[in-house]
Short mmCIF file of C-alpha atoms in Angstrom, two decimals:
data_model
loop_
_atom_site.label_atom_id
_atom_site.label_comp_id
_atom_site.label_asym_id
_atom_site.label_seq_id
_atom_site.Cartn_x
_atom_site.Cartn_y
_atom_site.Cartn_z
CA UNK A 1307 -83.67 34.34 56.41
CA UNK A 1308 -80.24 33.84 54.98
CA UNK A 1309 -78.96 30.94 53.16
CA UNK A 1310 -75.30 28.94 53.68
CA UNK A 1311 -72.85 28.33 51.32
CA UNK A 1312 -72.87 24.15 50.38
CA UNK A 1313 -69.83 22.65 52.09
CA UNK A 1314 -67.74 21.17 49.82
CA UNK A 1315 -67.75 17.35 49.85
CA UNK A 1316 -64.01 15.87 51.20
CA UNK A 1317 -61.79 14.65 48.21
CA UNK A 1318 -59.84 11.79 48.07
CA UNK A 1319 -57.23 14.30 47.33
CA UNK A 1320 -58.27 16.53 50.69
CA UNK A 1321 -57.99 13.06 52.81
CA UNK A 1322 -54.53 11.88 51.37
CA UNK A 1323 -53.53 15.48 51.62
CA UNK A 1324 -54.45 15.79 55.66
CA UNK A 1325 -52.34 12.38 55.83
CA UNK A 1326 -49.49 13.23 54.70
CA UNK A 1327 -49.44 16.67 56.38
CA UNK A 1328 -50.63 14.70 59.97
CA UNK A 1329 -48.12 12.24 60.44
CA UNK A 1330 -48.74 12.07 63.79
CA UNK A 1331 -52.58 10.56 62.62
CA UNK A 1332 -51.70 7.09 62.64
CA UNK A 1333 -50.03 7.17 66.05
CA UNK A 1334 -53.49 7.87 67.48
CA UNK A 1335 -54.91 5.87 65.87
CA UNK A 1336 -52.50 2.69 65.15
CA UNK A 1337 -55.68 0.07 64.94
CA UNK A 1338 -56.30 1.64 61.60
CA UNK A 1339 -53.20 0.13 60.20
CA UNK A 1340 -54.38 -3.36 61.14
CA UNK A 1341 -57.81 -3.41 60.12
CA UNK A 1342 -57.92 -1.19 57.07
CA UNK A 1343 -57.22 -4.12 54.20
CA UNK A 1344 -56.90 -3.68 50.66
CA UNK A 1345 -56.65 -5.52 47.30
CA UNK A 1346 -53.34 -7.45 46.93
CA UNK A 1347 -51.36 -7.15 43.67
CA UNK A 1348 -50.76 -10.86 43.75
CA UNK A 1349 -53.93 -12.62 43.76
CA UNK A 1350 -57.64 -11.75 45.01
CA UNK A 1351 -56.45 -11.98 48.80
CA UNK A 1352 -56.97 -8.89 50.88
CA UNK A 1353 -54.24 -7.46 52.89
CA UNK A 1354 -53.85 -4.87 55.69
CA UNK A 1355 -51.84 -1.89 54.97
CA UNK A 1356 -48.94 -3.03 56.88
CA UNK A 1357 -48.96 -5.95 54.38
CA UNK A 1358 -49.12 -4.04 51.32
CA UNK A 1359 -46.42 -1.57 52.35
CA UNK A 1360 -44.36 -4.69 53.15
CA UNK A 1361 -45.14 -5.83 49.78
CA UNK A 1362 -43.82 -2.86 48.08
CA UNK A 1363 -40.70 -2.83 50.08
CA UNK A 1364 -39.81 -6.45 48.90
CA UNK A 1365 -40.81 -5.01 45.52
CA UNK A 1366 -38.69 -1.94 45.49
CA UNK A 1367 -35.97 -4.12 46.96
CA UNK A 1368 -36.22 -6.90 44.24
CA UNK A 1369 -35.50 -3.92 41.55
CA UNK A 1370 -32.78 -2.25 42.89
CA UNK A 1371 -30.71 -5.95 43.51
CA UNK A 1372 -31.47 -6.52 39.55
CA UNK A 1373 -30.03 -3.01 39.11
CA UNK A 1374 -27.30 -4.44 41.15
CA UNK A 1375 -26.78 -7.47 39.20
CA UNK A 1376 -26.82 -5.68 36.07
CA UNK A 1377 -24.19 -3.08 37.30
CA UNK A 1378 -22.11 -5.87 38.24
CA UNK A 1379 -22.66 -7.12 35.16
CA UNK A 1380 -21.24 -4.68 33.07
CA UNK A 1381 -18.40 -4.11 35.06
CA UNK A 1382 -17.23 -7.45 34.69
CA UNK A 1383 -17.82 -7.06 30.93
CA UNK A 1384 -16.18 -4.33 31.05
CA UNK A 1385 -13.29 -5.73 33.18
CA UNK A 1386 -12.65 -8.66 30.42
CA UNK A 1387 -13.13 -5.91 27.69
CA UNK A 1388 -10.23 -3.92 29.27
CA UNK A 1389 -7.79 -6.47 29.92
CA UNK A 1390 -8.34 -7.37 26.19
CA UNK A 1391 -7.27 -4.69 25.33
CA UNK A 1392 -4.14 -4.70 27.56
CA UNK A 1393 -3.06 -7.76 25.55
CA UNK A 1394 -3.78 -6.62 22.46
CA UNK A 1395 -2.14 -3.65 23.03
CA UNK A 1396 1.39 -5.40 24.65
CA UNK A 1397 1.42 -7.73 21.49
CA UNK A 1398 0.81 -5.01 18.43
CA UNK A 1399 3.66 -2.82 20.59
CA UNK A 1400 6.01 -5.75 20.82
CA UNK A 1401 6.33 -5.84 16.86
CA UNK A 1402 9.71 -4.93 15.93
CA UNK A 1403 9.21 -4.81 12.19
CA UNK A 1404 6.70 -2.39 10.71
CA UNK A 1405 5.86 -4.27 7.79
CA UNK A 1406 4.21 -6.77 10.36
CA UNK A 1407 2.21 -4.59 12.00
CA UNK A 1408 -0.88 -4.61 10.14
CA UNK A 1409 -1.30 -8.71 10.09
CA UNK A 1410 -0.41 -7.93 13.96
CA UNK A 1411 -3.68 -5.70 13.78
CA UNK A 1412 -5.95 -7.97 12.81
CA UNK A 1413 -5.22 -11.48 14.19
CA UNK A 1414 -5.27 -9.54 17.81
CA UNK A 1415 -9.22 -8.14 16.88
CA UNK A 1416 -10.03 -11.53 15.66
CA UNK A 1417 -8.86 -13.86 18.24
CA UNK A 1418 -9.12 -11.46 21.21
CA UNK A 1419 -12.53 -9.74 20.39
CA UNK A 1420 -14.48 -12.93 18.57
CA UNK A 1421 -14.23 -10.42 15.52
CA UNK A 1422 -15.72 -13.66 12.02
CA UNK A 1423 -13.70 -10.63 10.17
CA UNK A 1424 -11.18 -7.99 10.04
CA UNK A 1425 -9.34 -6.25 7.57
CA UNK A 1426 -7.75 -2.63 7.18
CA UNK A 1427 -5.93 -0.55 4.75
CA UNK A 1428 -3.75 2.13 5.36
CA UNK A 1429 -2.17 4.60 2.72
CA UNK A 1430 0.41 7.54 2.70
CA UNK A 1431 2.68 5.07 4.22
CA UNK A 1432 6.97 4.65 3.16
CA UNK A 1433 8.00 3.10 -0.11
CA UNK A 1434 9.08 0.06 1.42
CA UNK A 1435 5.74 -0.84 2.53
CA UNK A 1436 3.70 -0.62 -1.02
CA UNK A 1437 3.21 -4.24 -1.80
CA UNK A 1438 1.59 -5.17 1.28
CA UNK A 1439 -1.91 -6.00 1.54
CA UNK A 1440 -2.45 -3.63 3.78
CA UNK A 1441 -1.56 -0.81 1.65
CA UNK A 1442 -3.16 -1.47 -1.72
CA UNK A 1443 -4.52 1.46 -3.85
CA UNK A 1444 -8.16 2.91 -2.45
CA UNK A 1445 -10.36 5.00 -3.82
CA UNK A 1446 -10.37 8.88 -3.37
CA UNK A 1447 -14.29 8.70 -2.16
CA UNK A 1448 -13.27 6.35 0.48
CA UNK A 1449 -9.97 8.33 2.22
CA UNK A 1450 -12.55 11.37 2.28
CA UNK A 1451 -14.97 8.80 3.46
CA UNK A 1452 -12.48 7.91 6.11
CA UNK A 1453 -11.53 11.56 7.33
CA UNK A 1454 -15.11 12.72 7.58
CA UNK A 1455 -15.49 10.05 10.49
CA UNK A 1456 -14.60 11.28 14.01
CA UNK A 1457 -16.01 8.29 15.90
CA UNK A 1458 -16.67 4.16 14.67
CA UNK A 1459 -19.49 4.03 12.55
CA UNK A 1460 -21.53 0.68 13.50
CA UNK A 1461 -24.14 -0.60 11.68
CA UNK A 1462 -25.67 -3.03 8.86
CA UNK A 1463 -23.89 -3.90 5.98
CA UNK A 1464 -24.50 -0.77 3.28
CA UNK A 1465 -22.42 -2.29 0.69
CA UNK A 1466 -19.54 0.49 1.85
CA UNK A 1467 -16.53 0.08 -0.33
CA UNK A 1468 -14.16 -1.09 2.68
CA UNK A 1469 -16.48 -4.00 2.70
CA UNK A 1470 -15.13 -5.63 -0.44
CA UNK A 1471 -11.72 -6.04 2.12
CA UNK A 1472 -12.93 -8.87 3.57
CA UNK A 1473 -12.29 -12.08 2.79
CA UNK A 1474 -16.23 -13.37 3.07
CA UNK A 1475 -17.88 -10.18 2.29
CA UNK A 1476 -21.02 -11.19 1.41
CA UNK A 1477 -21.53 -13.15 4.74
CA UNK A 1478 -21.47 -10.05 6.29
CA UNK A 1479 -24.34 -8.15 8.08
CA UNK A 1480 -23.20 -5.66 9.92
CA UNK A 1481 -19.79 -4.03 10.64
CA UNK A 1482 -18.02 -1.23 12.51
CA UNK A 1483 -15.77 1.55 10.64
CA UNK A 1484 -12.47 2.16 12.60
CA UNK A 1485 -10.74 5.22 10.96
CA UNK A 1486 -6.85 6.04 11.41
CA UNK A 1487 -5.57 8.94 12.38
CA UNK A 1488 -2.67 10.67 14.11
CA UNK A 1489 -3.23 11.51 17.47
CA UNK A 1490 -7.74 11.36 18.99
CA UNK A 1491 -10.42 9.60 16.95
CA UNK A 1492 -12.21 13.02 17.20
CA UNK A 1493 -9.36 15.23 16.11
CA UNK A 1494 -10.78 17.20 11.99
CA UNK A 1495 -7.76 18.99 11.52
CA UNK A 1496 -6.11 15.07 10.97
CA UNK A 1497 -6.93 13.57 7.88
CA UNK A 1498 -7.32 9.81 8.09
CA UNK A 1499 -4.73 7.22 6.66
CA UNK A 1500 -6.04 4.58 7.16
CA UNK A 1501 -9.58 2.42 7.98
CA UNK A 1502 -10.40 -0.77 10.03
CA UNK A 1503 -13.26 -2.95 8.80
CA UNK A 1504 -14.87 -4.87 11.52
CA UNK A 1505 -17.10 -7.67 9.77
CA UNK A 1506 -19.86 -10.00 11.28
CA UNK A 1507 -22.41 -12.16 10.04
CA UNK A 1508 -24.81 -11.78 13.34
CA UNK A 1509 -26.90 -8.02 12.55
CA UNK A 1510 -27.29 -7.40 16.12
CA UNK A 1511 -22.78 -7.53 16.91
CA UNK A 1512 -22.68 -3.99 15.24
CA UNK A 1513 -25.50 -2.01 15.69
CA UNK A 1514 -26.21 2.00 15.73
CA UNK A 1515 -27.16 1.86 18.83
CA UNK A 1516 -24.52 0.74 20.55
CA UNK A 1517 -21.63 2.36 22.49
CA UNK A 1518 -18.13 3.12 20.64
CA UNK A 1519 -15.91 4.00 23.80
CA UNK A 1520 -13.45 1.06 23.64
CA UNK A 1521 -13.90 0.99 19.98
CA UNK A 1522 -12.51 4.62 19.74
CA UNK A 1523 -9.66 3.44 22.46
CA UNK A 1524 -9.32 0.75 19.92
CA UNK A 1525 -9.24 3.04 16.69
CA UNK A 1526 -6.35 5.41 18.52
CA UNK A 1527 -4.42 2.47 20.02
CA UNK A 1528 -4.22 1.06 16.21
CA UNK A 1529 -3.83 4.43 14.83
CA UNK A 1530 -0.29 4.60 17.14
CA UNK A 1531 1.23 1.74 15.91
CA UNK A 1532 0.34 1.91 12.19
CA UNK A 1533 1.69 5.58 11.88
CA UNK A 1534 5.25 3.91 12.24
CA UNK A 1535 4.86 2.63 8.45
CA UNK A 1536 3.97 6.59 6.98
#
């Protein structure tokens, strides 16, 4: 007398895998659908499966229309950031005289961007332009400071030189570093001359996280009109 093999008990696995590979199961056997009810995620209720797969639709729906909202979102952030720039860019270009430039500069990032503070300092610049603000004496530490940055540093308040530049300094938690250079934000064969100090009191307006796109537009855009006082 021989003896059989056991016969595997059926999986959960081995049914879900039979109905997905027999789609043509539920055809034959459509009353399934209807009285096969389970659990719903939204109360005690049961539901049939038509129910729940409605459910998940509605779901699936209500997260792609926040994805939506939150694209359109941005864009129109993005919109209002752009034409900001526009304008700030039209008024720093329509500056006939040099010297004015850097007050140019900085009322446009404070009134156009919300920006409690702004200052900058640029160096290397013609004779003509030494007593400005603008171009007071810095430190050697901070112009290497300055060229080692290829993109805005944003963060919390360090107690960074540059800082001191404000006029409330010690109101201020965090900040974004602008350098100037000639030509991209990026480019490390072009020393900086100069540095924008971005200065608020709320922690979360500058922080490391954040993106530095039209802050490196920014940086560049700056960086082309100040080069007319070297």
């Amino acid at each position: 007398m021989t003896s059989s093999s056991p016969v595997s008990p059926i999986t959960e696995d081995d049914i879900a895998h039979f109905l997905a590979n027999t789609p043509g199961f539920f055809e034959r056997h459509a009353e399934l659908l209807a009285s096969v009810t389970i659990a719903s995620p939204h109360g005690q209720r049961a539901v049939s499966l038509h129910e729940r797969q409605a459910e998940m639709l509605r779901e699936k729906i209500k997260g792609l229309e926040h994805r939506v909202m939150e694209m359109v979102r941005h864009g129109t952030e993005n919109a209002a950031i752009t034409q900001k720039i526009h304008q700030w860019t039209r008024e720093v270009a329509a500056v006939r005289d040099a010297a004015r430039l850097p007050r140019a500069v900085e009322n446009g990032l404070r009134t156009l961007f919300d920006v409690p503070q702004v200052a900058l300092r640029v160096w290397n610049v013609a004779p003509e332009h030494a007593g400005l603000v603008a171009t007071q004496p810095v430190s050697e530490d901070l112009r290497l400071f300055a060229s080692s940055l290829t993109m805005p540093f944003c963060g919390p308040n360090l107690g960074f030189e540059a800082t001191a530049w404000l006029p409330q300094a010690g109101e201020v938690q965090s900040l974004a570093l602008l350098p100037l250079r000639e030509g991209a934000i990026d480019s490390t064969d072009q020393p900086a001359f100069g540095l924008i100090v971005l200065g608020s009191h709320d922690p979360h307006r500058f922080e490391a996280t954040m993106g530095t796109e039209f802050l490196s537009r920014m940086a560049e855009l700056a960086s082309s009109a100040l080069s007319r006082m070297r």
